[in-house]
Amino acid sequence: MSKKVIVLGEVRDGALRNVSFEAIAAAKRISGGGEVVGVLIGDSVQGLGQELIQYGADRVVAVEHPHLKHYTSDGFGQAYMAVHEQEEPEAIVFGHTALGKDLSPKIAAKLQSGLVSDVTEIEGEGDDAVFIRPIYSGKAFEKVKINEGQVFVTVRPNNIEPLEQDAGRSGDVSTVSADIQNLRSVVKDVVTKATDGVDMSEAKVIVAGGRGVKGPEGFEPLKELADLLGGAIGASRGACDADYCDYSLQIGQTGKVVTPDLYIAAGISGAIQHLAGMSNSKVIVAINKDPEANIFKVADYGIVGDLFEVIPLLIEEIKQLKVNA
Amino acid sequence: MNIYALVKRTFDTEEKISVQNGQIAEDGAEFIINPYDEYAVEEAIRVRDEHGGEVTVLTIGSEEAEKQLRTALAMGADKAVLINTEDDLDELDEFGAATIIAEYLKDKEADLILAGNVAIDGGSGQVGPRVAELIGINYVTTITELKIDGDKATVVRDVEGDSETIEAQLPLLVTAQQGLNDPRYPSLPGIMKAKKKPLEELELDDIDLDEDDVEVKVERVDVFLPPEKQAGRVLEGDLQDQVKELVQLLRTEAKVI
């Protein structure tokens, strides 16, 4: 049986996040030929509706309200439920982002439904869809199905291929009005500290440093390389514990779990907890002085050497490549 | 203040994972308090020490989870509650876990509930916010700072690297992110005292729940290990040439730059 599926489009700095397009692709699979409805929530988001449609949504419903300028679980919860009650979907897909992780359990609790978080792959489609998700931070995977009731999943960024954008596709973008009130959390301040807005969970390239960077300034060449490749900076627990960088950069079993296309580990020995957070990256490059370092066991390409020699050479070489290209 | 910390017994992060008969093998594994829940327990103790009151640690599981509860008591929590589902349930999903905890907490008039933002085994991060929604209180996830002033909390949340400062009224549920604090090790006197602290054991019956009320909505059909990562190539030769070769490989073989 085909299903009507709602996809939450996530907006950051006025633009749709990639994970929203990936979520639409996931929704298509789950729908088994049914309708895919995009939902946009914010203070001014309606204009992004056509883009969701170009990536595969059939139509879009937007909820706009001044109280939705900043995300709060109460505000976005009320806005989402207004759409949900109108549309009565059989399935829901969110991105497994900070917002999706925060909001989805609230909605699931309201709907008394199951929720499959952090899905990396979908097998089958429609009623037969089964969901694959990492457990033990990627040391293992489980395959789950939803027994009864609402299908509700969040998809991990960077894992499900989005559909190709089709500029010729168009559809209806409508609005639903919602009373957004009694917000119990008030956002007072937001301090942005991520490098140039490239978020680790969505980054195609991550350059990560460990104890081998020797100090906060040791991250500078890594940042330069990451910027050059349009990527983000990450770190091992060792580097965070030594105060070389902020804990928000930590990758591992405690910390973020990432799956970029390219992961460059510089001065990281490769403790099992760190490997859990990054070993499912598509291509791994290890740079370490110690040829016996564990990180080489999971690396596709390794260079035994001092990162402070290798990284600058790498930066030069990639610059060259860009000039020639 | 009436403070609750929700904890889960999990595999030690050092453990390698293996699969036996379609399940994760637990034989001989070391277990710990989920590291994110440990931050929650530590923060609960700090808030109590500053503002007074009582910290209760709560878990769902089997008899074996008593060890993790005793550890939390040794750190400084005052009381512990184990909701033992061993005889009643074969499996439990986030829906069920949250239903059980909410049913227990609904008449406890908690001012502050702390939990980890995610457990390192299941990794879904659902139970905290679900519990808050079910008992009708506000929540803030992935926090790195918590200040309580009267009935108001000021919280800093980690939002994918950005820090968001939020003001919220109590009662409130928060989930701990790394960086919130440095959890203490239980002291020897703490461990001795913990043995005598109250630990209440309940079953589903005691909180007026039936097995059917917490039947799983999401069912595991298989567990498997990721394909073993083959060690790749360690490049050789002059460092300059290695770097050239690496860039070539990334461009032409791996096609990632």
PDB file of N, CA and C in Angstrom, chain B residues 43 143-147 154-157 179-180:
ATOM      1  N   GLU B  43      26.211  16.289  37.379  1.00  0.00           N
ATOM      2  CA  GLU B  43      25.565  17.602  37.408  1.00  0.00           C
ATOM      3  C   GLU B  43      24.455  17.633  38.458  1.00  0.00           C
ATOM      4  N   ILE B 143      23.146  19.757  26.621  1.00  0.00           N
ATOM      5  CA  ILE B 143      23.573  20.961  27.326  1.00  0.00           C
ATOM      6  C   ILE B 143      25.034  20.848  27.776  1.00  0.00           C
ATOM      7  N   THR B 144      25.702  21.990  27.790  1.00  0.00           N
ATOM      8  CA  THR B 144      27.097  22.025  28.244  1.00  0.00           C
ATOM      9  C   THR B 144      27.266  22.937  29.463  1.00  0.00           C
ATOM     10  N   GLU B 145      26.178  23.585  29.877  1.00  0.00           N
ATOM     11  CA  GLU B 145      26.229  24.455  31.048  1.00  0.00           C
ATOM     12  C   GLU B 145      24.840  24.543  31.647  1.00  0.00           C
ATOM     13  N   LEU B 146      24.785  24.575  32.981  1.00  0.00           N
ATOM     14  CA  LEU B 146      23.486  24.665  33.649  1.00  0.00           C
ATOM     15  C   LEU B 146      23.623  25.557  34.877  1.00  0.00           C
ATOM     16  N   LYS B 147      22.791  26.592  34.940  1.00  0.00           N
ATOM     17  CA  LYS B 147      22.750  27.433  36.141  1.00  0.00           C
ATOM     18  C   LYS B 147      21.304  27.518  36.601  1.00  0.00           C
ATOM     19  N   THR B 154      19.220  28.663  33.460  1.00  0.00           N
ATOM     20  CA  THR B 154      19.885  29.174  32.264  1.00  0.00           C
ATOM     21  C   THR B 154      20.803  28.067  31.770  1.00  0.00           C
ATOM     22  N   VAL B 155      20.612  27.726  30.516  1.00  0.00           N
ATOM     23  CA  VAL B 155      21.254  26.542  29.968  1.00  0.00           C
ATOM     24  C   VAL B 155      22.009  26.925  28.708  1.00  0.00           C
ATOM     25  N   VAL B 156      23.194  26.373  28.513  1.00  0.00           N
ATOM     26  CA  VAL B 156      23.877  26.507  27.230  1.00  0.00           C
ATOM     27  C   VAL B 156      23.816  25.157  26.540  1.00  0.00           C
ATOM     28  N   ARG B 157      23.337  25.170  25.297  1.00  0.00           N
ATOM     29  CA  ARG B 157      23.219  23.937  24.502  1.00  0.00           C
ATOM     30  C   ARG B 157      24.250  23.938  23.386  1.00  0.00           C
ATOM     31  N   GLY B 179      31.425  17.836  28.010  1.00  0.00           N
ATOM     32  CA  GLY B 179      31.876  19.186  28.294  1.00  0.00           C
ATOM     33  C   GLY B 179      31.074  19.819  29.420  1.00  0.00           C
ATOM     34  N   LEU B 180      29.961  19.179  29.812  1.00  0.00           N
ATOM     35  CA  LEU B 180      29.119  19.722  30.889  1.00  0.00           C
ATOM     36  C   LEU B 180      29.899  19.771  32.200  1.00  0.00           C
TER      37      LEU B 180
END
